[in-house]
Short mmCIF file of C-alpha atoms and ligand atoms in Angstrom, two decimals:
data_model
loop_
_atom_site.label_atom_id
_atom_site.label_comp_id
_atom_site.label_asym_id
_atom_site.label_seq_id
_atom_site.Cartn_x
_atom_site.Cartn_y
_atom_site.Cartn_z
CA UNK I 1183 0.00 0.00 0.00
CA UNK I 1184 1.08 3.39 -0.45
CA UNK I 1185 0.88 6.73 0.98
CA UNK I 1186 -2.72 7.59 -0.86
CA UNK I 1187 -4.20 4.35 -0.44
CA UNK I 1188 -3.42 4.80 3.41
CA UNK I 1189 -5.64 7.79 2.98
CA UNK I 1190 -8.20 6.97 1.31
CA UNK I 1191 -8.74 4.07 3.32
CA UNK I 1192 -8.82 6.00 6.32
CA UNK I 1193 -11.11 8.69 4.27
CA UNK I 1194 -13.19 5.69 3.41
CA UNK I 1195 -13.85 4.61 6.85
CA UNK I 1196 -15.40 7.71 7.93
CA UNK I 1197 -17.56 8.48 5.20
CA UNK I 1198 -19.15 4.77 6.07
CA UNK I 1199 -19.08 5.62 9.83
CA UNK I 1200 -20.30 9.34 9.40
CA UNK I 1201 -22.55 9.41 6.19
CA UNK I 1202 -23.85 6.06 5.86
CA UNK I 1203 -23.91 4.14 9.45
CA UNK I 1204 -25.04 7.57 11.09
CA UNK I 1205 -27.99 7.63 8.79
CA UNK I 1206 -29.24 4.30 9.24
CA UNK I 1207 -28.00 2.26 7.16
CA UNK I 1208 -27.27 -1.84 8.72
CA UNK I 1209 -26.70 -4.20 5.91
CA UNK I 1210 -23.15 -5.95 7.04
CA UNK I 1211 -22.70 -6.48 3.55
CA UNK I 1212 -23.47 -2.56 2.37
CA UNK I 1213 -21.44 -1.23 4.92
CA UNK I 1214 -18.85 -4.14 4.17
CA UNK I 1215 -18.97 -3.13 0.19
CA UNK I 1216 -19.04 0.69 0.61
CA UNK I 1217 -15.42 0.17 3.00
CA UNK I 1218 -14.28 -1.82 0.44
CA UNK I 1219 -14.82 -0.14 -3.06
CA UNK I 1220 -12.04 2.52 -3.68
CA UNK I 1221 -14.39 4.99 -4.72
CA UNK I 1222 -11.73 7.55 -5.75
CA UNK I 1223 -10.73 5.43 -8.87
CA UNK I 1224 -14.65 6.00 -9.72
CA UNK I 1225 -13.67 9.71 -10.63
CA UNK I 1226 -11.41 11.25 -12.72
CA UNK I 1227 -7.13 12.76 -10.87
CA UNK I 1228 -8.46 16.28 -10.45
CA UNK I 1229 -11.62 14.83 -8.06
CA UNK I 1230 -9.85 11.98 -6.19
CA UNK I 1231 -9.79 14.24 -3.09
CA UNK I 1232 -13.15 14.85 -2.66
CA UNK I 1233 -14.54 11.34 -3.70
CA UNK I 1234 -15.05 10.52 -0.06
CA UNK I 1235 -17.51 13.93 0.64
CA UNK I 1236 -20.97 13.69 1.33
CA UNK I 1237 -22.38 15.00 -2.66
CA UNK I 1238 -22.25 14.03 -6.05
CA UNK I 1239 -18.97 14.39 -8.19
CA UNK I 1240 -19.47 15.23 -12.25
CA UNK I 1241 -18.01 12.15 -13.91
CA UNK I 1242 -18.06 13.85 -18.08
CA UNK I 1243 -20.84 14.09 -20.76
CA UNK I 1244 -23.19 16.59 -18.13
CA UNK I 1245 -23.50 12.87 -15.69
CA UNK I 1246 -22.71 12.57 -12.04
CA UNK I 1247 -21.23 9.54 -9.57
CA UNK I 1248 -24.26 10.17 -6.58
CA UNK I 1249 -23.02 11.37 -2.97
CA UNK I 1250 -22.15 7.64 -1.18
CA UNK I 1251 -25.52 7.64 1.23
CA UNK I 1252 -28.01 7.39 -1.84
CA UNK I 1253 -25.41 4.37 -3.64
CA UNK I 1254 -25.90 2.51 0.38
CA UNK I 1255 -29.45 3.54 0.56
CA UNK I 1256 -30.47 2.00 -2.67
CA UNK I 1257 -28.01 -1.45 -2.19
CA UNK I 1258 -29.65 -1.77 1.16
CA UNK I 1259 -33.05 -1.10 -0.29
CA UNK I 1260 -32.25 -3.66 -3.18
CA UNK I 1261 -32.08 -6.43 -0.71
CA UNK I 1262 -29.21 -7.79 -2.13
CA UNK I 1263 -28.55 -11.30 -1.88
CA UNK I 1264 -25.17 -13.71 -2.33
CA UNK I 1265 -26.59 -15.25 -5.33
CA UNK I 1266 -28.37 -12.66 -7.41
CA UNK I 1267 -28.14 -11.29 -10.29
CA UNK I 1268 -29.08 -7.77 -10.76
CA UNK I 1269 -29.72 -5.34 -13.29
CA UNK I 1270 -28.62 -1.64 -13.42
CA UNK I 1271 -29.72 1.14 -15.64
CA UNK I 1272 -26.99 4.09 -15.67
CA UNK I 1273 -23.83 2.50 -15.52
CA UNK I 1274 -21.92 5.68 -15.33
CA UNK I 1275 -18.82 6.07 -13.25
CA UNK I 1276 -19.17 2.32 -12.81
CA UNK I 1277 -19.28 2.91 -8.90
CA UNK I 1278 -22.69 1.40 -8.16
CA UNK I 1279 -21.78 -1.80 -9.81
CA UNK I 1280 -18.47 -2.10 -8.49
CA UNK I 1281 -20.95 -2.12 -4.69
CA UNK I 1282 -23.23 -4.96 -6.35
CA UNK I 1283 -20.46 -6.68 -7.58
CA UNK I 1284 -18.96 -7.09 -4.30
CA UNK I 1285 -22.43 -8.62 -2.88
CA UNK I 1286 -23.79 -10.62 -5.40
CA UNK I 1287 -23.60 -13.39 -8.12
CA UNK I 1288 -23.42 -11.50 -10.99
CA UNK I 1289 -23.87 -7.77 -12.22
CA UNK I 1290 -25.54 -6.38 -15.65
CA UNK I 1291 -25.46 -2.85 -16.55
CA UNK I 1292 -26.18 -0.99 -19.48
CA UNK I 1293 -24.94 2.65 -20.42
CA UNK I 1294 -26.44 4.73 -23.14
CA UNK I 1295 -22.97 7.11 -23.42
CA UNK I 1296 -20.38 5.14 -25.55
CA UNK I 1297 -17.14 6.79 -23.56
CA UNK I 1298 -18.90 6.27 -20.36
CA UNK I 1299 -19.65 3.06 -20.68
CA UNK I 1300 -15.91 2.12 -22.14
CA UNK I 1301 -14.11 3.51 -19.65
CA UNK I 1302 -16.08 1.56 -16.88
CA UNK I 1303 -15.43 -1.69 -18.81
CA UNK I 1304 -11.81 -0.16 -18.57
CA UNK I 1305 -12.22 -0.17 -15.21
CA UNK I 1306 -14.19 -2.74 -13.92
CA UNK I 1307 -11.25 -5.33 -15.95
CA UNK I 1308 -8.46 -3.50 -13.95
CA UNK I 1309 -10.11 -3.58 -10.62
CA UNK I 1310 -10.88 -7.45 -11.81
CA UNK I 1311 -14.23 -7.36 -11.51
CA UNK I 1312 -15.07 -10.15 -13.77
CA UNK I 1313 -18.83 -10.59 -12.17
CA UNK I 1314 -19.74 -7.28 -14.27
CA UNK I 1315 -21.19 -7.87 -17.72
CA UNK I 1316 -21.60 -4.78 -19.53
CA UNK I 1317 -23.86 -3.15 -22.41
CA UNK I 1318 -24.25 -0.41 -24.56
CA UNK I 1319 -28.11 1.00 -25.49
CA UNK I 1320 -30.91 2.17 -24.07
CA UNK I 1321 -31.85 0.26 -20.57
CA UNK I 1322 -35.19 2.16 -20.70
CA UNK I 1323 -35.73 -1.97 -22.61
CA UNK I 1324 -34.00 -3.77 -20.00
CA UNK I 1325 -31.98 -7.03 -21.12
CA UNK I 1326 -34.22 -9.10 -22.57
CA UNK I 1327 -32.09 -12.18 -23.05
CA UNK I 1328 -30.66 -12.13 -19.19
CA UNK I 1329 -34.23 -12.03 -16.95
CA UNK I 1330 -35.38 -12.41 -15.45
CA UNK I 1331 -33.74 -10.30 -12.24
CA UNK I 1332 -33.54 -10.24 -8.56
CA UNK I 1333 -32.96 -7.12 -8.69
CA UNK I 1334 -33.24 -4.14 -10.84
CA UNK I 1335 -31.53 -0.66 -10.07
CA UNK I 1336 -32.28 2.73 -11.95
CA UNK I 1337 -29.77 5.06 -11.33
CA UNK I 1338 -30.93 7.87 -13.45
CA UNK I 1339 -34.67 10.07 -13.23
CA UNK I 1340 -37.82 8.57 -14.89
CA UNK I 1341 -40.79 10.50 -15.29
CA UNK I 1342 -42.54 6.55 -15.15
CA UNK I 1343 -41.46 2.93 -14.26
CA UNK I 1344 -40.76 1.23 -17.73
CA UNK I 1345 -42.65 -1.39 -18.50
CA UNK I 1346 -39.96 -3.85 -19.52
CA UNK I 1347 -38.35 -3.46 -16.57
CA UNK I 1348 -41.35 -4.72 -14.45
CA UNK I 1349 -41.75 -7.88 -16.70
CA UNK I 1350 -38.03 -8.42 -16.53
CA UNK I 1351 -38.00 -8.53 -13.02
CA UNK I 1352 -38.27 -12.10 -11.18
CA UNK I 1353 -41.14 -13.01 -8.90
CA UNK I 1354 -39.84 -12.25 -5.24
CA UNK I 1355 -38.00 -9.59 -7.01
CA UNK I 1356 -37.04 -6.11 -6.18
CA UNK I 1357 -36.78 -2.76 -7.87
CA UNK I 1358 -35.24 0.69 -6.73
CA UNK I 1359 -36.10 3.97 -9.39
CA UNK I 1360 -36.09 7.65 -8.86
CA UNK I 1361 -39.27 8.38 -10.31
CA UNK I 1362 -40.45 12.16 -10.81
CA UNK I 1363 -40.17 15.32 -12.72
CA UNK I 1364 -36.71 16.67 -14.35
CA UNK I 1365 -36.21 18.61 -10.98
CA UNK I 1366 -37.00 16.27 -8.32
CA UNK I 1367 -37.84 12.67 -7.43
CA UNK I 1368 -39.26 10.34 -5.33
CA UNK I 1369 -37.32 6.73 -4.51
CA UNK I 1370 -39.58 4.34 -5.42
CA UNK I 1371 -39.37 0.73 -4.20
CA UNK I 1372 -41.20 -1.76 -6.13
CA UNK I 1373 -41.61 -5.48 -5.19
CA UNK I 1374 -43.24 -8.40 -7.20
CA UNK I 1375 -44.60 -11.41 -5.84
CA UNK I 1376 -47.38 -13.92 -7.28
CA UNK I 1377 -50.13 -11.65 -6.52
CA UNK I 1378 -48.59 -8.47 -8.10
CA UNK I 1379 -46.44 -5.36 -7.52
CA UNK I 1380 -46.20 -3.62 -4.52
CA UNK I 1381 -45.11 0.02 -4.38
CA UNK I 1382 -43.30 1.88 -1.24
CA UNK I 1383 -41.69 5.42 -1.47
CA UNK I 1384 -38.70 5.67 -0.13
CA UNK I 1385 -38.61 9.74 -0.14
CA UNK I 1386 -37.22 12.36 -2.16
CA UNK I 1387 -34.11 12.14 -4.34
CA UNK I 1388 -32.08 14.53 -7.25
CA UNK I 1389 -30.94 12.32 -10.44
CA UNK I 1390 -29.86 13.04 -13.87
CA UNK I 1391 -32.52 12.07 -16.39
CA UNK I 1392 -33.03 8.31 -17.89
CA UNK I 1393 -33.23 8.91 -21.82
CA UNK I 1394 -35.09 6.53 -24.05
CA UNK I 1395 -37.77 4.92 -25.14
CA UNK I 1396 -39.37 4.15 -21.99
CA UNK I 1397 -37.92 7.04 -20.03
CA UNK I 1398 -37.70 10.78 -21.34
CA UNK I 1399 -36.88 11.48 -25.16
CA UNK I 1400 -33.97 13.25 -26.25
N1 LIG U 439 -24.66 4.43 -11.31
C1 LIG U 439 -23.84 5.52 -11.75
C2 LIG U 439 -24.61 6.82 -11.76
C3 LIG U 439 -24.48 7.44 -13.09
S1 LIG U 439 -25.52 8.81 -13.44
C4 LIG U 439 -22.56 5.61 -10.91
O1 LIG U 439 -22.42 4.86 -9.94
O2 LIG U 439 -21.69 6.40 -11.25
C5 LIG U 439 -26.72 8.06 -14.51
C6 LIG U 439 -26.21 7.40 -15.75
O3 LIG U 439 -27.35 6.89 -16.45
C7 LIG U 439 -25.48 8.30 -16.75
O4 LIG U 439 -24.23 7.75 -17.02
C8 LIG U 439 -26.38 8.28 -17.97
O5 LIG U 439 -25.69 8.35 -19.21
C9 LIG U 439 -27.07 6.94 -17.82
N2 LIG U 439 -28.33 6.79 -18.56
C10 LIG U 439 -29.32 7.70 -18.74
N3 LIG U 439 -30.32 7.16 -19.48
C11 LIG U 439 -29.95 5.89 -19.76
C12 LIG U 439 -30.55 4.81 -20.49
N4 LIG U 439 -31.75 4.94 -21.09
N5 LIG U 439 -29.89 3.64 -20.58
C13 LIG U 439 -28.67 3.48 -20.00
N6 LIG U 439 -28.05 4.46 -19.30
C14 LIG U 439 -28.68 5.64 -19.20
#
């Protein structure tokens, strides 16, 4: 180890301790994930100081990495289990993965911004994360050919819950969307079962927006 990784570490430990276990969050296996994950490589030289604060980072192409709390928040409210496999929507920095990734089976995520979503696969091979598959479209469709999922994460704004995403998702099955206007929206948790979906809200959240088909147009 040297000198920064000393750092960070140390940085690492109290955002977990002061943003994330201060607010509630008790998943061993968040709070085991979020300590792990060297969030710093997430962002590009000129941010690596501040990837430990309690906000959002810009990450290129007008997109953000979102503050550490809301990335625990949603793992924990994904119910994440050893042998899931999950689908995101918004790959991004590749950050939120990389927290999946260390919890479960296996982790798909699609990115609709072709340098984004290369230099996450750049990523995600260096940090040897060889549970991440990877994609290139819209997710507003989902992955067709991998459901159906445990779990399915938006990490981007929806003005509605896309349709393919409900069928996609696996009976006993959980989803986590911000759903809302371009300004503000609410965390919705969805959960499907063999009599339907149920809905909670998990309150109010900031995102960027989800573009495509099933999500706003361009
Ligand atoms: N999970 C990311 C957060 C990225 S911000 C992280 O941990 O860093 C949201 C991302 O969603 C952006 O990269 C944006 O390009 C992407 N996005 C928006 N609409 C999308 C769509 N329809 N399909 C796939 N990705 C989309």
């Amino acid at each position: 180890m040297d000198e920064n990784s000393i750092k960070y570490e140390r940085q690492r430990q109290e955002m977990v301790r002061r943003q994330i276990e201060a607010r509630g969050v008790t998943d061993p296996k968040v709070l085991a994930a979020m300590h792990k994950v060297p969030r710093h490589l997430f962002v590009s030289d000129a941010l690596r100081d501040q990837a430990y604060g309690d906000f959002p980072l810009p990450i290129g192409e007008q997109q953000t990495i979102s503050q550490p709390y809301i990335v625990a928040e949603m793992t924990q409210a994904l119910q994440p289990g050893k042998d899931d496999r999950i689908l995101e929507i918004g790959t991004g920095s590749g950050y939120q993965a990389a927290i999946l990734a260390e919890i479960v089976f296996r982790v798909y995520t699609i990115e609709k911004i072709y340098p984004l979503y290369t230099q996450s696969r750049k990523l995600f091979d260096k940090l040897r994360y060889h549970n991440i598959v990877t994609k290139y479209s819209d997710g507003t469709s989902g992955w067709e050919n991998e459901s159906p999922f445990d779990g399915i994460i938006v990490t981007a704004g929806s003005p509605i819950i896309p349709k393919p995403l409900v069928s996609q998702l696996a009976v006993g099955g959980r989803m986590v969307i911000p759903v809302g206007d371009l300004y503000s929206q609410e965390l919705i948790k969805l959960y499907k079962d063999e009599h339907g979906i149920r809905k909670t809200n998990l309150g109010g959240c900031r995102f960027v927006k989800l573009v495509g088909e099933y999500g706003w147009r361009a």
